[in-house]
Short mmCIF file of C-alpha atoms in Angstrom, two decimals:
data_model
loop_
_atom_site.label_atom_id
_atom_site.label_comp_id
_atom_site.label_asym_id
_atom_site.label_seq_id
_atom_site.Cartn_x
_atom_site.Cartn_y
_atom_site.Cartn_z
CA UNK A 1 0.00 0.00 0.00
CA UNK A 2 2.85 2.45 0.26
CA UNK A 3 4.81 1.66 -2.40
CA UNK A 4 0.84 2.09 -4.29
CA UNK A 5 0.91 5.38 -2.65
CA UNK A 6 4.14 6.73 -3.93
CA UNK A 7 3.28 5.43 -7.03
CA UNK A 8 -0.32 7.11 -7.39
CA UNK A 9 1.95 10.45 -6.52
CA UNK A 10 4.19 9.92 -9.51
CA UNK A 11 1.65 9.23 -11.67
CA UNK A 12 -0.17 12.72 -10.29
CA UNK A 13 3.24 14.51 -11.47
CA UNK A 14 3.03 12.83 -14.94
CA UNK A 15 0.07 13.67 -15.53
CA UNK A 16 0.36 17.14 -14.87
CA UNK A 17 3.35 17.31 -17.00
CA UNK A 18 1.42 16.03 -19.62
CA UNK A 19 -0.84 18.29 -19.24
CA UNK A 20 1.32 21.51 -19.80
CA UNK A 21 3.54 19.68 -22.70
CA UNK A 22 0.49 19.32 -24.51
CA UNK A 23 -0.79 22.92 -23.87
CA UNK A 24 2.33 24.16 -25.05
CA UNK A 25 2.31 21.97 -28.24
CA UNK A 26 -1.87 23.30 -28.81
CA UNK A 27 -2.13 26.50 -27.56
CA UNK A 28 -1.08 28.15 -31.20
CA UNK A 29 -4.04 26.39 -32.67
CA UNK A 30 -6.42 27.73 -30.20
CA UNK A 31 -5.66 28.67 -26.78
CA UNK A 32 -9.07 28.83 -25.62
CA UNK A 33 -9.80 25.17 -25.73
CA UNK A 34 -5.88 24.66 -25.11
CA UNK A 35 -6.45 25.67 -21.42
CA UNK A 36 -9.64 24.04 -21.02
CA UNK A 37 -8.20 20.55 -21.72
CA UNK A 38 -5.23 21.43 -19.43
CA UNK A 39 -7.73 22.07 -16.71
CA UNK A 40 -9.29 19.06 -17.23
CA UNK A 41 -5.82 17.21 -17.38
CA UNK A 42 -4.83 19.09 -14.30
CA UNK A 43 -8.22 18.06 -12.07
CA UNK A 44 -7.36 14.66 -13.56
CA UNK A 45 -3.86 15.14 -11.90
CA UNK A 46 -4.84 16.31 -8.62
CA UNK A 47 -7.73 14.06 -8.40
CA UNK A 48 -4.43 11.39 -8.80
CA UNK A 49 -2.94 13.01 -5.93
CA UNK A 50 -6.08 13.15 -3.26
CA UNK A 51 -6.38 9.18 -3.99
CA UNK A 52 -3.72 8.46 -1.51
CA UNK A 53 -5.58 9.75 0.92
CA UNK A 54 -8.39 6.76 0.97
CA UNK A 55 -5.08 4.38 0.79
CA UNK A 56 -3.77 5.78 3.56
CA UNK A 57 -6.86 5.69 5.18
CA UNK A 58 -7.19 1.61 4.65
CA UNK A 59 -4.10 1.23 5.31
CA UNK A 60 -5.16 2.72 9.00
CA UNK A 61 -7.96 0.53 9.58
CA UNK A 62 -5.79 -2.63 8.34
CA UNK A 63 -2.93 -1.83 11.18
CA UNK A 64 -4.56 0.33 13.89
CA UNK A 65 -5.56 -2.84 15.80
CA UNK A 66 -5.99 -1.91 19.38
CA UNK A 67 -4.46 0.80 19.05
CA UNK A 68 -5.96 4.10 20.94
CA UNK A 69 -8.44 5.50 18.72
CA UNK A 70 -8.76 2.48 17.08
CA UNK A 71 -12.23 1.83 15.47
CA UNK A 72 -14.32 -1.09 16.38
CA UNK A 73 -14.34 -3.95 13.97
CA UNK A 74 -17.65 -2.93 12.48
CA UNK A 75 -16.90 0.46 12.11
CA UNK A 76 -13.60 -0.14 11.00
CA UNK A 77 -15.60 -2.81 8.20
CA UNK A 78 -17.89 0.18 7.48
CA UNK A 79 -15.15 2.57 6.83
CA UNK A 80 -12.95 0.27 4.37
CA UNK A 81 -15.87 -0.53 2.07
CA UNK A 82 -16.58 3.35 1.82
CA UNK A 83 -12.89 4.17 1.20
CA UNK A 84 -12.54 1.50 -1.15
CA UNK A 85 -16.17 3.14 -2.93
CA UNK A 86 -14.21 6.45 -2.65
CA UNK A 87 -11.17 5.02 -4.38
CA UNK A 88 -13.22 3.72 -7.24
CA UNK A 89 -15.15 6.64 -7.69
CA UNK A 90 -12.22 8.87 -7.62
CA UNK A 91 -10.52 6.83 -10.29
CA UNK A 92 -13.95 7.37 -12.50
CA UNK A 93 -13.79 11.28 -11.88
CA UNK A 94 -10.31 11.17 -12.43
CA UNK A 95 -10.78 9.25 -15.63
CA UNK A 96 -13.73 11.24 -17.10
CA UNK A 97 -11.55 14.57 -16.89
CA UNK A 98 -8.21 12.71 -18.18
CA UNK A 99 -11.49 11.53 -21.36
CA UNK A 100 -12.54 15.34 -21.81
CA UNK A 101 -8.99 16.47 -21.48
CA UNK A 102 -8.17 14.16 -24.49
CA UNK A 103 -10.84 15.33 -26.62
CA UNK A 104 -9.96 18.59 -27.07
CA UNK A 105 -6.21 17.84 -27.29
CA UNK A 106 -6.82 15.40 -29.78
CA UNK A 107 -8.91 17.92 -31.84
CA UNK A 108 -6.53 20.54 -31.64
CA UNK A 109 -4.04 18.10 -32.67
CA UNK A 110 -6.33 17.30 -35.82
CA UNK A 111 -7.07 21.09 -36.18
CA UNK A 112 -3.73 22.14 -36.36
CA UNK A 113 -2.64 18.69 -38.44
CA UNK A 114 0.12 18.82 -36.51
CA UNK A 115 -0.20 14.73 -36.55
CA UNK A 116 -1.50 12.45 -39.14
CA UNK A 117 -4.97 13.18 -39.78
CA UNK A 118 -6.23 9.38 -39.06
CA UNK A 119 -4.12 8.87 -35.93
CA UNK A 120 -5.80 12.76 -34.66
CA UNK A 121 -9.47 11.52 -36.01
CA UNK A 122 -8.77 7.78 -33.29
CA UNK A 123 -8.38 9.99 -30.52
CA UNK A 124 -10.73 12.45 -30.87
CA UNK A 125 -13.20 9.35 -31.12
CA UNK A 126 -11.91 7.15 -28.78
CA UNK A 127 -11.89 9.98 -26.38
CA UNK A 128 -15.55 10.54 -26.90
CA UNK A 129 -16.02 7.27 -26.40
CA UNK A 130 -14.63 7.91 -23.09
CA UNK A 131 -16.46 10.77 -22.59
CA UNK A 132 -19.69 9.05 -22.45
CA UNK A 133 -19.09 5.68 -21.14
CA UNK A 134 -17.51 6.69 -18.30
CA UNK A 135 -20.31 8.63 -16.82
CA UNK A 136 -22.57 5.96 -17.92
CA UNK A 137 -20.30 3.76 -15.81
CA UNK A 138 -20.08 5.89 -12.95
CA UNK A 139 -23.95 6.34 -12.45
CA UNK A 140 -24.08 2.72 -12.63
CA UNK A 141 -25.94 2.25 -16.20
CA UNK A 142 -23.09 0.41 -17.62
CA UNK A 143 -20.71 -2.10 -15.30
CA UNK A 144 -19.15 -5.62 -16.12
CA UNK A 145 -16.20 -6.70 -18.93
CA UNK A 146 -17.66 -3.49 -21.59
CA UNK A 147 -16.32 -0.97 -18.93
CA UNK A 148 -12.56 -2.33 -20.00
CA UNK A 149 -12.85 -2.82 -23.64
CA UNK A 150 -14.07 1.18 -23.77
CA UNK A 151 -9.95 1.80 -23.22
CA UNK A 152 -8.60 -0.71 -26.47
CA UNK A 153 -9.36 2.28 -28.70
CA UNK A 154 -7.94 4.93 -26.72
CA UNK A 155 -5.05 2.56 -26.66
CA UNK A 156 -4.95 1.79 -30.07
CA UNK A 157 -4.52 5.81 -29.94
CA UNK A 158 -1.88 6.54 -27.37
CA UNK A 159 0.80 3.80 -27.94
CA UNK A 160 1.27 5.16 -31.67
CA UNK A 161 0.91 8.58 -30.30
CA UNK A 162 3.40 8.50 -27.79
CA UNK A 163 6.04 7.07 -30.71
CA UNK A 164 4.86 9.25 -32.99
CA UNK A 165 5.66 12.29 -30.47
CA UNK A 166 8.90 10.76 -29.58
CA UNK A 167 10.10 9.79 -33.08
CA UNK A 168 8.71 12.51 -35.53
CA UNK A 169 7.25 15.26 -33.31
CA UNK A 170 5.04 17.69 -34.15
CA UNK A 171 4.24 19.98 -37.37
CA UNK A 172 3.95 23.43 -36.72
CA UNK A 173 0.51 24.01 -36.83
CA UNK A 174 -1.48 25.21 -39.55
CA UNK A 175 -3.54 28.36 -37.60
CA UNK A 176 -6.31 29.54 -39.45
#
């Protein structure tokens, strides 16, 4: 559980640094919806970085034994299955943000053709895949094995992205 905290933290940091690369790589193209996806990545980011804090908190109730101000076993029963609700959730909250975040990147990537116009057109709809499904999932109309195979496309999306970014880079982009 604290090694999973530490690495929930890091993940926090990369995704805020994700967040500003990309704004800086979009905002030419239209810095209006540049810094509303980095908000969005950014809540996704600190949302990564209050998760911790229901870890933490099960990680409590696991050790505190008989400790002073230790809770009774039912309580302490109570309290895990809402952190571990809480954890969940957060990750859905989390996730939905990180989805909207990625739709407007990816269209500003596609605006500004600064990628190759199929790979831009994947994640703009794979992301909006996202962006529905995952509230769906949160409010409990959609649950079960479909909940995973929403992320194949968004993968199919961000594994070539990432190499194209690394090998090729970006095109300056073509501002209207």
């Amino acid at each position: 559980m604290r090694i999973n905290t530490l690495l929930t933290l890091l993940t926090c940091v990369t995704a805020l640094t994700l967040a500003v690369a990309l704004y800086g790589l979009t905002r030419d193209v239209d810095r209006d919806l540049a810094v509303l996806a980095l908000s969005c990545r950014v809540g996704e980011g600190l949302l990564a970085a209050i998760a911790p804090v229901a870890s933490l908190g099960l990680l409590w109730l696991a050790t505190a034994g008989s400790e002073p101000g230790a809770a009774d076993p039912a309580t302490a029963n109570a309290l895990g299955a809402y952190l571990l609700k809480v954890r969940g959730w957060n990750t859905d909250v989390g996730a939905t943000l990180f989805a909207v975040g990625s739709t407007l990147f990816s269209w500003l990537l596609l605006r500004g053709r600064m990628i190759p116009v199929p790979l831009a057109w994947l994640g703009v709809l794979a992301s909006i895949l996202l962006v529905v499904g995952l509230p769906l999932q949160l409010a409990g109309f959609v649950s079960g094995p479909v909940t995973q195979f929403l992320w194949l496309p968004m993968a199919a999306f961000e594994i070539p992205l990432g190499l194209w970014l690394l090998i090729k880079g970006v095109r300056t982009p073509e501002v209207a």
